[in-house]
């Protein structure tokens, strides 16, 4: 399965596509600054969950610059098929270069595609992982059900969907502090470093208003998963959901 040249995008996808073709050059740096480097650890934890049970085919959905896929390829046994899929060509270009530099360029298949119409047969994958792109697919996104349905479709029965994403802390002291941090630090600093005000305003707003872990669980169950577990990270400001088909 190789990269495809053109992807037909829905209207809503076009808006996000614009956001994600604008920010790539400093995208990684900004991520690390915003999370004080914790995003690296969070992806590692997600990869541990992804590789449990010796899967053969693993997808990094919305792979962006490839960090999750690269970590999977570095940790997985030989022979595991690792694919990264994203609809932003500039993100995929960076992912390709980073994978080559990390020595796993030949272990990852990078695919230009849309999460709403993935180029995989039914039940093809053992695992789908998504790092920090689940919010994009579900927050105020009218195509949410379609994206979730597609993920269920491409997973084998018993396959797992692992989501590492920002979350809503339930602690009444942490929650307002987290929102002050998002609006007072993430939005202005992200805008400054990336020179893209809209993208980081969208980030701060979508993180501030994102679903609680219980709401995410309900959404995944409604989409067709049979069980969902959750592990909060750093006072619940982020977390990992594991959903089983
Ligand atoms: C916030 S970034 C996360 C990137 C990466 N997973 C990470 O851990 O840094 C979200 C990514 O999802 C991709 N994306 C958003 N909507 C998508 C869609 N409908 N189909 C494919 N990729 C999508 C964007 O292009 C972007 O690269």
Coordinates of N, CA and C and ligand atoms in Angstrom, one line a residue:
X1 N 0.8 -1.2 0.0 CA 0.0 0.0 0.0 C 0.9 1.3 0.0
X2 N 0.8 2.0 -1.0 CA 1.7 3.2 -1.1 C 0.9 4.5 -1.0
X3 N 1.6 5.6 -0.9 CA 0.9 6.9 -0.7 C 0.0 7.1 -1.9
X4 N -1.1 7.7 -1.7 CA -1.9 8.1 -2.9 C -1.7 9.6 -3.2
X5 N -1.9 10.0 -4.4 CA -1.6 11.3 -4.8 C -2.6 12.3 -4.3
X6 N -3.9 11.9 -4.5 CA -4.9 12.9 -4.1 C -5.9 12.2 -3.2
X7 N -6.5 13.0 -2.3 CA -7.5 12.5 -1.4 C -8.7 13.4 -1.5
X8 N -9.9 12.8 -1.6 CA -11.1 13.6 -1.7 C -11.5 13.9 -0.2
X9 N -11.6 15.2 0.1 CA -11.9 15.6 1.5 C -13.3 16.1 1.6
X10 N -13.9 15.8 2.8 CA -15.2 16.4 3.1 C -15.0 17.8 3.4
X11 N -16.1 18.6 3.5 CA -16.0 20.0 3.8 C -15.4 20.3 5.1
X12 N -15.8 19.6 6.2 CA -15.2 19.8 7.5 C -13.8 19.4 7.5
X13 N -13.4 18.3 6.8 CA -12.0 17.9 6.8 C -11.2 19.0 6.1
X14 N -11.8 19.7 5.2 CA -11.0 20.8 4.5 C -10.5 21.9 5.5
X15 N -11.4 22.2 6.4 CA -11.0 23.2 7.4 C -9.8 22.8 8.2
X16 N -9.9 21.5 8.7 CA -8.8 21.0 9.5 C -7.5 20.8 8.7
X17 N -7.8 20.4 7.4 CA -6.7 20.2 6.5 C -5.9 21.5 6.3
X18 N -6.6 22.6 6.2 CA -6.0 23.9 6.1 C -5.1 24.1 7.4
X19 N -5.7 23.9 8.5 CA -5.0 24.1 9.8 C -3.7 23.3 9.8
X20 N -3.8 22.0 9.4 CA -2.6 21.1 9.5 C -1.6 21.2 8.3
X21 N -1.9 22.0 7.3 CA -0.9 22.2 6.3 C -0.2 23.5 6.5
X22 N -0.7 24.3 7.5 CA -0.1 25.6 7.8 C 1.0 25.5 8.9
X23 N 0.9 24.6 9.9 CA 1.8 24.6 11.0 C 3.1 23.7 11.0
X24 N 3.2 22.8 10.1 CA 4.2 21.7 10.3 C 5.6 22.1 10.7
X25 N 6.3 23.1 10.2 CA 7.7 23.2 10.3 C 8.1 23.3 11.8
X26 N 7.3 23.9 12.7 CA 7.7 24.0 14.1 C 6.8 23.2 15.0
X27 N 6.0 22.3 14.3 CA 5.0 21.6 15.0 C 5.5 20.8 16.2
X28 N 6.6 20.0 16.0 CA 7.2 19.2 17.1 C 7.7 20.0 18.2
X29 N 8.4 21.0 17.9 CA 9.0 21.9 18.9 C 7.8 22.5 19.8
X30 N 6.8 22.9 19.2 CA 5.7 23.5 19.9 C 5.0 22.5 20.8
X31 N 4.8 21.3 20.3 CA 4.2 20.2 21.1 C 5.1 20.0 22.4
X32 N 6.4 19.9 22.2 CA 7.2 19.6 23.4 C 7.2 20.8 24.4
X33 N 7.2 22.0 23.8 CA 7.2 23.2 24.7 C 5.9 23.2 25.5
X34 N 4.7 23.0 24.8 CA 3.4 23.1 25.5 C 3.2 22.0 26.6
X35 N 3.9 20.9 26.4 CA 3.6 19.8 27.3 C 4.8 19.6 28.2
X36 N 5.8 20.5 28.1 CA 7.1 20.3 28.9 C 7.7 19.0 28.6
X37 N 7.6 18.5 27.4 CA 8.2 17.3 26.9 C 7.5 16.0 27.3
X38 N 6.3 16.2 28.0 CA 5.6 15.0 28.5 C 4.9 14.3 27.3
X39 N 4.7 14.9 26.2 CA 4.0 14.2 25.1 C 4.8 13.0 24.6
X40 N 6.2 13.1 24.8 CA 7.0 12.0 24.4 C 6.7 10.8 25.3
X41 N 6.6 11.0 26.6 CA 6.4 9.9 27.5 C 4.9 9.3 27.3
X42 N 4.0 10.3 27.0 CA 2.6 9.8 26.8 C 2.5 8.9 25.6
X43 N 3.2 9.3 24.5 CA 3.2 8.4 23.3 C 3.8 7.1 23.6
X44 N 4.9 7.1 24.4 CA 5.5 5.8 24.8 C 4.6 4.9 25.5
X45 N 3.8 5.5 26.4 CA 2.8 4.7 27.2 C 1.8 4.1 26.2
X46 N 1.4 4.9 25.3 CA 0.4 4.5 24.3 C 0.9 3.3 23.5
X47 N 2.2 3.4 23.1 CA 2.8 2.4 22.3 C 2.9 1.1 23.1
X48 N 3.2 1.2 24.4 CA 3.2 0.0 25.2 C 1.8 -0.7 25.1
X49 N 0.8 0.1 25.3 CA -0.6 -0.5 25.2 C -0.9 -1.0 23.8
X50 N -0.4 -0.3 22.8 CA -0.6 -0.8 21.4 C 0.0 -2.1 21.1
X51 N 1.2 -2.3 21.7 CA 2.0 -3.5 21.3 C 1.7 -4.7 22.2
X52 N 0.8 -4.5 23.2 CA 0.4 -5.6 24.1 C -0.3 -6.7 23.2
X53 N 0.0 -7.9 23.4 CA -0.7 -9.0 22.7 C -0.2 -9.3 21.3
X54 N 1.0 -8.8 21.0 CA 1.7 -9.1 19.8 C 0.9 -8.9 18.5
X55 N 0.5 -7.6 18.2 CA -0.3 -7.4 17.0 C 0.6 -7.5 15.8
X56 N 0.0 -7.8 14.6 CA 0.7 -7.9 13.4 C 0.6 -6.7 12.5
X57 N -0.5 -6.0 12.6 CA -0.7 -4.8 11.7 C -1.2 -3.7 12.6
X58 N -0.4 -2.6 12.6 CA -0.7 -1.5 13.5 C -0.8 -0.2 12.7
X59 N -1.8 0.6 12.9 CA -1.9 1.9 12.3 C -1.8 3.1 13.2
X60 N -1.0 4.1 12.8 CA -1.0 5.4 13.5 C -1.9 6.3 12.7
X61 N -3.1 6.6 13.2 CA -4.1 7.4 12.5 C -3.9 8.8 12.8
X62 N -3.8 9.7 11.8 CA -3.5 11.1 12.0 C -2.1 11.2 12.5
X63 N -1.2 10.5 11.8 CA 0.2 10.3 12.3 C 1.0 11.6 12.3
X64 N 0.6 12.7 11.6 CA 1.3 13.9 11.6 C 2.8 13.7 11.2
X65 N 3.7 14.2 12.1 CA 5.1 14.1 11.8 C 5.7 12.8 12.2
X66 N 4.8 11.8 12.6 CA 5.2 10.4 12.7 C 5.7 9.9 14.0
X67 N 5.6 10.7 15.1 CA 6.2 10.3 16.4 C 5.7 9.0 16.9
X68 N 4.4 8.8 16.8 CA 3.8 7.5 17.4 C 4.3 6.3 16.5
X69 N 4.2 6.5 15.2 CA 4.5 5.4 14.2 C 6.0 5.1 14.4
X70 N 6.9 6.1 14.6 CA 8.3 5.8 14.7 C 8.6 5.1 16.0
X71 N 7.9 5.5 17.1 CA 8.1 4.8 18.4 C 7.6 3.4 18.3
X72 N 6.5 3.1 17.6 CA 6.0 1.8 17.4 C 7.0 1.0 16.6
X73 N 7.5 1.5 15.5 CA 8.4 0.8 14.7 C 9.7 0.4 15.4
X74 N 10.1 1.3 16.3 CA 11.4 1.1 17.1 C 11.2 0.0 18.1
X75 N 9.9 -0.1 18.7 CA 9.7 -1.0 19.8 C 9.1 -2.4 19.3
X76 N 8.5 -2.4 18.1 CA 7.8 -3.6 17.7 C 8.8 -4.7 17.2
X77 N 8.3 -6.0 17.3 CA 9.1 -7.1 16.8 C 9.2 -6.9 15.3
X78 N 10.3 -7.5 14.8 CA 10.5 -7.5 13.3 C 9.2 -8.2 12.7
X79 N 8.8 -7.7 11.5 CA 7.7 -8.3 10.8 C 6.4 -7.6 11.1
X80 N 6.3 -6.8 12.2 CA 5.1 -6.1 12.4 C 4.9 -5.0 11.4
X81 N 3.7 -5.0 10.8 CA 3.5 -4.0 9.7 C 3.0 -2.7 10.3
X82 N 3.8 -1.6 10.2 CA 3.4 -0.3 10.8 C 3.0 0.7 9.7
X83 N 1.8 1.2 9.8 CA 1.4 2.2 8.8 C 1.1 3.5 9.5
X84 N 1.4 4.6 8.9 CA 1.0 5.9 9.4 C 0.1 6.6 8.3
X85 N -1.0 7.1 8.7 CA -1.9 7.7 7.7 C -2.2 9.2 8.2
X86 N -2.2 10.1 7.2 CA -2.5 11.5 7.5 C -3.0 12.1 6.2
X87 N -3.8 13.2 6.4 CA -4.3 13.9 5.1 C -3.4 15.1 4.8
X88 N -2.4 15.4 5.6 CA -1.6 16.6 5.3 C -0.2 16.2 4.7
X89 N 0.0 16.5 3.4 CA 1.3 16.1 2.8 C 2.5 16.7 3.5
X90 N 2.4 18.0 4.0 CA 3.7 18.5 4.6 C 4.0 17.7 5.9
X91 N 3.0 17.3 6.6 CA 3.2 16.5 7.8 C 3.9 15.2 7.4
X92 N 3.3 14.6 6.4 CA 3.9 13.3 5.9 C 5.3 13.4 5.5
X93 N 5.6 14.5 4.8 CA 7.0 14.8 4.4 C 8.0 14.8 5.6
X94 N 7.6 15.4 6.6 CA 8.4 15.5 7.8 C 8.5 14.1 8.4
X95 N 7.4 13.4 8.5 CA 7.4 12.0 9.0 C 8.3 11.1 8.3
X96 N 8.3 11.2 7.0 CA 9.2 10.4 6.1 C 10.7 10.7 6.5
X97 N 11.0 12.0 6.6 CA 12.4 12.3 6.9 C 12.8 11.9 8.3
X98 N 11.9 12.0 9.3 CA 12.2 11.6 10.6 C 12.4 10.1 10.8
X99 N 11.5 9.4 10.1 CA 11.6 7.9 10.1 C 12.9 7.4 9.5
X100 N 13.3 8.1 8.4 CA 14.6 7.7 7.8 C 15.8 8.0 8.8
X101 N 15.7 9.2 9.4 CA 16.8 9.6 10.4 C 16.8 8.7 11.6
X102 N 15.6 8.1 12.0 CA 15.5 7.3 13.1 C 15.9 5.8 12.8
X103 N 16.2 5.6 11.5 CA 16.6 4.2 11.0 C 15.4 3.3 10.8
X104 N 14.2 3.8 10.8 CA 13.0 2.9 10.6 C 12.2 3.3 9.4
X105 N 12.9 4.0 8.5 CA 12.2 4.5 7.2 C 11.6 3.3 6.5
X106 N 12.3 2.2 6.5 CA 11.8 1.0 5.7 C 10.8 0.2 6.5
X107 N 10.5 0.6 7.7 CA 9.6 -0.2 8.5 C 8.2 0.4 8.6
X108 N 8.1 1.7 8.1 CA 6.8 2.4 8.2 C 6.3 2.7 6.8
X109 N 5.0 2.3 6.6 CA 4.4 2.7 5.3 C 3.6 4.0 5.6
X110 N 3.9 5.1 4.9 CA 3.2 6.3 5.2 C 2.2 6.5 4.1
X111 N 1.0 6.7 4.5 CA -0.1 6.8 3.5 C -0.8 8.1 3.6
X112 N -1.0 8.8 2.4 CA -1.8 10.0 2.4 C -3.3 9.6 2.2
X113 N -4.0 9.9 3.3 CA -5.4 9.4 3.2 C -6.3 10.1 4.2
X114 N -7.6 10.0 4.1 CA -8.5 10.6 5.0 C -9.1 9.6 6.0
X115 N -9.2 10.0 7.3 CA -9.7 9.1 8.3 C -11.1 8.6 8.0
X116 N -11.8 9.4 7.2 CA -13.2 9.1 7.0 C -13.4 8.1 5.8
X117 N -12.3 7.7 5.2 CA -12.4 6.8 4.1 C -11.0 6.1 3.9
X118 N -10.7 5.2 4.9 CA -9.4 4.7 4.9 C -9.2 3.5 3.9
X119 N -8.0 3.5 3.3 CA -7.8 2.5 2.2 C -7.4 1.1 2.7
X120 N -8.2 0.6 3.7 CA -8.0 -0.7 4.2 C -9.3 -1.6 4.2
X121 N -9.1 -2.9 3.9 CA -10.3 -3.7 3.9 C -10.9 -3.9 5.3
X122 N -12.1 -4.3 5.4 CA -12.8 -4.6 6.7 C -11.9 -5.5 7.5
X123 N -11.7 -5.2 8.8 CA -11.1 -6.1 9.7 C -9.6 -6.4 9.4
X124 N -9.0 -5.4 8.8 CA -7.6 -5.6 8.3 C -6.5 -5.4 9.5
X125 N -6.8 -4.5 10.4 CA -5.8 -4.1 11.4 C -6.0 -4.7 12.8
X126 N -4.9 -5.0 13.5 CA -5.0 -5.5 14.9 C -5.1 -4.3 15.8
X127 N -4.5 -3.2 15.5 CA -4.5 -2.1 16.4 C -4.6 -0.8 15.6
X128 N -5.3 0.2 16.1 CA -5.3 1.5 15.6 C -4.9 2.4 16.8
X129 N -3.9 3.2 16.6 CA -3.5 4.1 17.7 C -3.7 5.5 17.1
X130 N -3.9 6.4 18.0 CA -4.1 7.8 17.6 C -3.5 8.7 18.7
X131 N -2.6 9.6 18.4 CA -2.0 10.5 19.4 C -2.4 11.9 19.0
X132 N -3.1 12.5 19.9 CA -3.5 14.0 19.8 C -4.2 14.3 18.5
X133 N -4.8 13.4 17.9 CA -5.6 13.7 16.7 C -7.1 13.3 16.9
X134 N -7.4 12.6 18.0 CA -8.7 12.1 18.3 C -9.6 13.4 18.5
X135 N -9.1 14.4 19.2 CA -9.9 15.6 19.4 C -10.3 16.2 18.1
X136 N -9.3 16.2 17.1 CA -9.6 16.8 15.8 C -10.8 16.1 15.1
X137 N -10.8 14.8 15.3 CA -11.8 14.0 14.6 C -13.2 14.1 15.3
X138 N -13.2 14.5 16.6 CA -14.4 14.3 17.3 C -15.0 15.7 17.9
X139 N -14.1 16.6 18.2 CA -14.6 17.9 18.8 C -15.3 18.8 17.8
X140 N -16.6 19.0 18.0 CA -17.4 19.8 17.1 C -17.2 19.4 15.6
X141 N -17.0 18.1 15.4 CA -16.8 17.6 14.1 C -18.0 16.8 13.6
X142 N -18.8 17.3 12.6 CA -20.0 16.7 12.2 C -19.7 15.3 11.6
X143 N -18.5 15.0 11.3 CA -18.1 13.7 10.7 C -17.7 12.7 11.8
X144 N -17.8 13.1 13.0 CA -17.3 12.2 14.1 C -17.8 10.8 14.0
X145 N -19.1 10.6 13.8 CA -19.6 9.2 13.7 C -19.0 8.4 12.6
X146 N -18.8 9.1 11.5 CA -18.2 8.5 10.3 C -16.8 8.1 10.6
X147 N -16.0 8.9 11.2 CA -14.6 8.6 11.6 C -14.6 7.4 12.5
X148 N -15.4 7.4 13.6 CA -15.4 6.3 14.5 C -15.9 5.0 13.9
X149 N -16.9 5.1 13.0 CA -17.4 3.9 12.3 C -16.3 3.3 11.4
X150 N -15.5 4.2 10.8 CA -14.4 3.8 9.9 C -13.3 3.0 10.8
X151 N -13.0 3.5 12.0 CA -12.0 2.9 12.8 C -12.5 1.5 13.2
X152 N -13.8 1.4 13.6 CA -14.4 0.1 14.0 C -14.3 -0.8 12.7
X153 N -14.6 -0.3 11.6 CA -14.6 -1.1 10.4 C -13.3 -1.8 10.1
X154 N -12.2 -1.0 10.2 CA -10.9 -1.5 9.7 C -10.2 -2.4 10.8
X155 N -10.8 -2.4 12.0 CA -10.2 -3.2 13.1 C -10.8 -4.7 13.0
X156 N -9.9 -5.6 13.3 CA -10.4 -7.0 13.5 C -11.3 -7.1 14.7
X157 N -12.2 -8.1 14.7 CA -12.9 -8.4 16.0 C -11.8 -8.7 17.1
X158 N -11.9 -8.1 18.2 CA -10.9 -8.2 19.3 C -9.8 -7.3 19.1
X159 N -9.7 -6.5 18.0 CA -8.7 -5.5 17.8 C -8.9 -4.3 18.8
X160 N -7.8 -3.5 18.9 CA -7.9 -2.4 19.9 C -7.6 -1.1 19.3
X161 N -8.3 -0.1 19.8 CA -8.2 1.3 19.4 C -7.6 2.0 20.7
X162 N -6.4 2.6 20.5 CA -5.7 3.2 21.6 C -5.6 4.7 21.4
X163 N -6.2 5.5 22.3 CA -6.3 7.0 22.1 C -5.5 7.6 23.2
X164 N -4.4 8.4 22.8 CA -3.8 9.3 23.8 C -4.1 10.7 23.4
X165 N -4.7 11.4 24.4 CA -5.3 12.7 24.0 C -5.3 13.6 25.3
X166 N -5.4 14.9 25.1 CA -5.7 15.8 26.2 C -7.1 15.4 26.8
X167 N -7.3 15.7 28.1 CA -8.5 15.4 28.7 C -9.0 16.5 29.7
X168 N -10.1 16.2 30.3 CA -10.6 17.2 31.3 C -10.3 16.7 32.7
X169 N -9.5 17.4 33.4 CA -9.2 17.0 34.8 C -10.5 17.2 35.6
X170 N -10.8 16.3 36.5 CA -12.0 16.4 37.3 C -11.8 17.2 38.6
X171 N -10.5 17.3 39.1 CA -10.2 18.0 40.3 C -10.6 19.5 40.2
X172 N -11.4 20.0 41.1 CA -11.9 21.4 41.0 C -10.8 22.5 41.1
X173 N -9.7 22.1 41.6 CA -8.6 23.1 41.7 C -7.8 23.0 40.4
X174 N -7.5 21.8 39.9 CA -6.6 21.6 38.7 C -7.4 22.1 37.5
X175 N -8.7 21.9 37.4 CA -9.4 22.2 36.2 C -9.3 23.7 35.8
X176 N -9.6 24.6 36.7 CA -9.5 26.0 36.3 C -8.0 26.4 36.0
X177 N -7.1 25.8 36.7 CA -5.7 26.2 36.5 C -5.3 25.7 35.0
X178 N -5.8 24.5 34.7 CA -5.5 23.9 33.4 C -6.0 24.9 32.3
X179 N -7.2 25.4 32.5 CA -7.8 26.3 31.5 C -7.1 27.6 31.4
X180 N -6.6 28.1 32.5 CA -5.8 29.3 32.5 C -4.5 29.1 31.7
X181 N -3.9 27.9 32.0 CA -2.7 27.5 31.3 C -2.9 27.5 29.7
X182 N -4.1 26.9 29.3 CA -4.4 26.8 27.9 C -4.5 28.1 27.2
X183 N -5.3 29.0 27.9 CA -5.6 30.3 27.3 C -4.5 31.3 27.5
X184 N -3.8 31.2 28.6 CA -2.8 32.2 28.9 C -1.4 31.8 28.4
X185 N -1.2 30.5 28.1 CA 0.2 30.1 27.7 C 0.1 29.4 26.3
X186 N -0.7 28.3 26.2 CA -0.7 27.5 25.0 C -1.1 28.4 23.8
X187 N -2.2 29.1 23.9 CA -2.6 29.9 22.7 C -1.6 31.0 22.3
X188 N -1.2 31.9 23.2 CA -0.3 32.9 22.8 C 1.1 32.4 22.4
X189 N 1.7 31.4 23.2 CA 3.0 31.0 22.9 C 3.0 30.2 21.6
X190 N 2.0 29.3 21.4 CA 1.9 28.5 20.1 C 1.7 29.5 18.9
X191 N 0.9 30.5 19.1 CA 0.7 31.4 18.0 C 2.0 32.1 17.7
X192 N 2.8 32.5 18.7 CA 4.0 33.2 18.5 C 5.1 32.4 17.8
X193 N 5.2 31.1 18.3 CA 6.3 30.3 17.7 C 5.9 29.9 16.3
X194 N 4.6 29.5 16.1 CA 4.2 29.0 14.8 C 3.9 30.1 13.8
X195 N 3.6 31.3 14.3 CA 3.1 32.5 13.5 C 1.8 32.1 12.9
X196 N 1.0 31.2 13.6 CA -0.3 30.8 13.1 C -1.3 30.9 14.3
X197 N -1.9 32.1 14.4 CA -2.8 32.4 15.5 C -4.0 31.5 15.5
X198 N -4.6 31.3 14.4 CA -5.8 30.5 14.3 C -5.6 29.1 14.8
X199 N -4.5 28.5 14.4 CA -4.3 27.1 14.7 C -4.2 26.9 16.2
X200 N -3.5 27.8 16.9 CA -3.3 27.6 18.3 C -4.5 28.1 19.2
X201 N -5.3 29.0 18.6 CA -6.5 29.4 19.3 C -7.5 28.2 19.2
X202 N -7.5 27.5 18.0 CA -8.3 26.3 17.9 C -7.9 25.2 18.9
X203 N -6.6 25.1 19.0 CA -6.0 24.1 20.0 C -6.5 24.4 21.4
X204 N -6.3 25.6 21.8 CA -6.7 26.0 23.2 C -8.2 25.8 23.4
X205 N -9.0 26.3 22.5 CA -10.5 26.2 22.6 C -10.9 24.7 22.6
X206 N -10.4 23.9 21.7 CA -10.8 22.5 21.6 C -10.4 21.7 22.8
X207 N -9.2 22.0 23.4 CA -8.8 21.3 24.6 C -9.6 21.7 25.8
X208 N -9.9 23.0 25.9 CA -10.7 23.5 27.0 C -12.0 22.9 27.1
X209 N -12.6 22.7 25.9 CA -14.0 22.3 25.8 C -14.2 20.8 25.5
X210 N -13.1 20.1 25.5 CA -13.1 18.7 25.0 C -13.9 17.8 26.0
X211 N -14.3 16.6 25.6 CA -15.1 15.7 26.4 C -14.4 15.2 27.6
X212 N -15.2 14.8 28.6 CA -14.6 14.2 29.8 C -14.3 12.7 29.4
X213 N -13.5 12.0 30.2 CA -13.3 10.6 29.9 C -14.6 9.8 29.9
X214 N -15.5 10.1 30.7 CA -16.8 9.3 30.7 C -17.5 9.6 29.4
X215 N -17.5 10.8 28.9 CA -18.1 11.1 27.6 C -17.4 10.4 26.4
X216 N -16.1 10.4 26.5 CA -15.3 9.7 25.4 C -15.7 8.2 25.4
X217 N -15.8 7.6 26.6 CA -16.1 6.2 26.8 C -17.5 5.9 26.1
X218 N -18.5 6.8 26.5 CA -19.8 6.6 25.9 C -19.8 6.7 24.4
X219 N -19.0 7.6 23.9 CA -18.9 7.8 22.4 C -18.4 6.6 21.7
X220 N -17.3 6.0 22.4 CA -16.7 4.8 21.8 C -17.6 3.6 21.9
X221 N -18.3 3.5 23.0 CA -19.3 2.3 23.1 C -20.4 2.5 22.1
X222 N -20.9 3.7 21.9 CA -21.9 4.0 20.9 C -21.5 3.6 19.5
X223 N -20.1 3.9 19.3 CA -19.6 3.6 17.9 C -19.5 2.1 17.6
X224 N -19.6 1.3 18.7 CA -19.5 -0.1 18.4 C -18.4 -0.9 19.2
X225 N -17.6 -0.2 20.0 CA -16.6 -0.9 20.8 C -17.3 -1.6 21.9
X226 N -16.7 -2.8 22.3 CA -17.5 -3.6 23.3 C -17.0 -3.2 24.8
X227 N -15.8 -2.7 24.9 CA -15.3 -2.3 26.2 C -14.3 -1.2 26.1
X228 N -14.3 -0.3 27.1 CA -13.3 0.8 27.1 C -12.7 1.0 28.5
X229 N -11.4 1.1 28.5 CA -10.7 1.4 29.8 C -10.0 2.8 29.7
X230 N -9.7 3.4 30.8 CA -9.1 4.7 30.8 C -8.0 4.8 31.8
X231 N -6.9 5.5 31.4 CA -5.8 5.8 32.4 C -5.5 7.3 32.3
X232 N -5.8 8.0 33.5 CA -5.5 9.4 33.4 C -4.0 9.7 33.6
X233 N -3.5 10.8 33.0 CA -2.1 11.1 33.1 C -2.0 12.6 33.6
X234 N -1.0 12.8 34.4 CA -0.8 14.2 35.0 C -2.1 14.9 35.4
X235 N -2.6 14.5 36.5 CA -3.9 15.1 37.1 C -5.1 15.0 36.1
X236 N -5.0 14.1 35.2 CA -6.1 14.0 34.2 C -6.1 15.1 33.1
X237 N -5.0 15.8 33.0 CA -5.0 16.8 31.9 C -4.8 16.1 30.5
X238 N -4.4 14.8 30.6 CA -4.3 14.0 29.4 C -4.7 12.5 29.8
X239 N -4.9 11.6 28.9 CA -5.2 10.3 29.3 C -5.1 9.3 28.1
X240 N -5.2 8.0 28.5 CA -5.2 7.0 27.4 C -6.4 6.2 27.5
X241 N -7.2 6.1 26.5 CA -8.4 5.2 26.4 C -8.0 4.0 25.6
X242 N -8.4 2.8 26.0 CA -8.2 1.6 25.2 C -9.6 1.0 25.0
X243 N -9.9 1.0 23.7 CA -11.3 0.4 23.3 C -11.1 -0.9 22.6
X244 N -11.9 -1.9 22.9 CA -11.8 -3.2 22.3 C -13.0 -3.4 21.4
X245 N -12.7 -3.9 20.1 CA -13.8 -4.1 19.2 C -14.4 -5.5 19.5
Ligands
LIG1 C1 -2.6 17.4 16.4 S1 -2.0 16.5 15.1 C2 -1.3 15.1 15.8 C3 -0.2 14.5 15.0 C4 0.6 13.3 15.7 N1 -0.3 12.2 15.8 C5 1.2 13.6 17.0 O1 1.2 12.8 17.9 O2 1.8 14.7 17.1 C6 -3.4 15.9 14.2 C7 -3.1 15.2 12.9 O3 -4.3 14.6 12.4 C8 -4.3 14.8 11.0 N2 -5.7 14.8 10.7 C9 -6.8 15.5 11.1 N3 -7.9 15.2 10.5 C10 -7.6 14.1 9.7 C11 -8.4 13.3 8.8 N4 -9.7 13.5 8.6 N5 -7.7 12.4 8.1 C12 -6.4 12.2 8.2 N6 -5.6 12.9 9.1 C13 -6.2 13.9 9.8 C14 -3.7 16.2 10.8 O4 -3.3 16.4 9.5 C15 -2.6 16.2 11.8 O5 -1.4 15.7 11.3

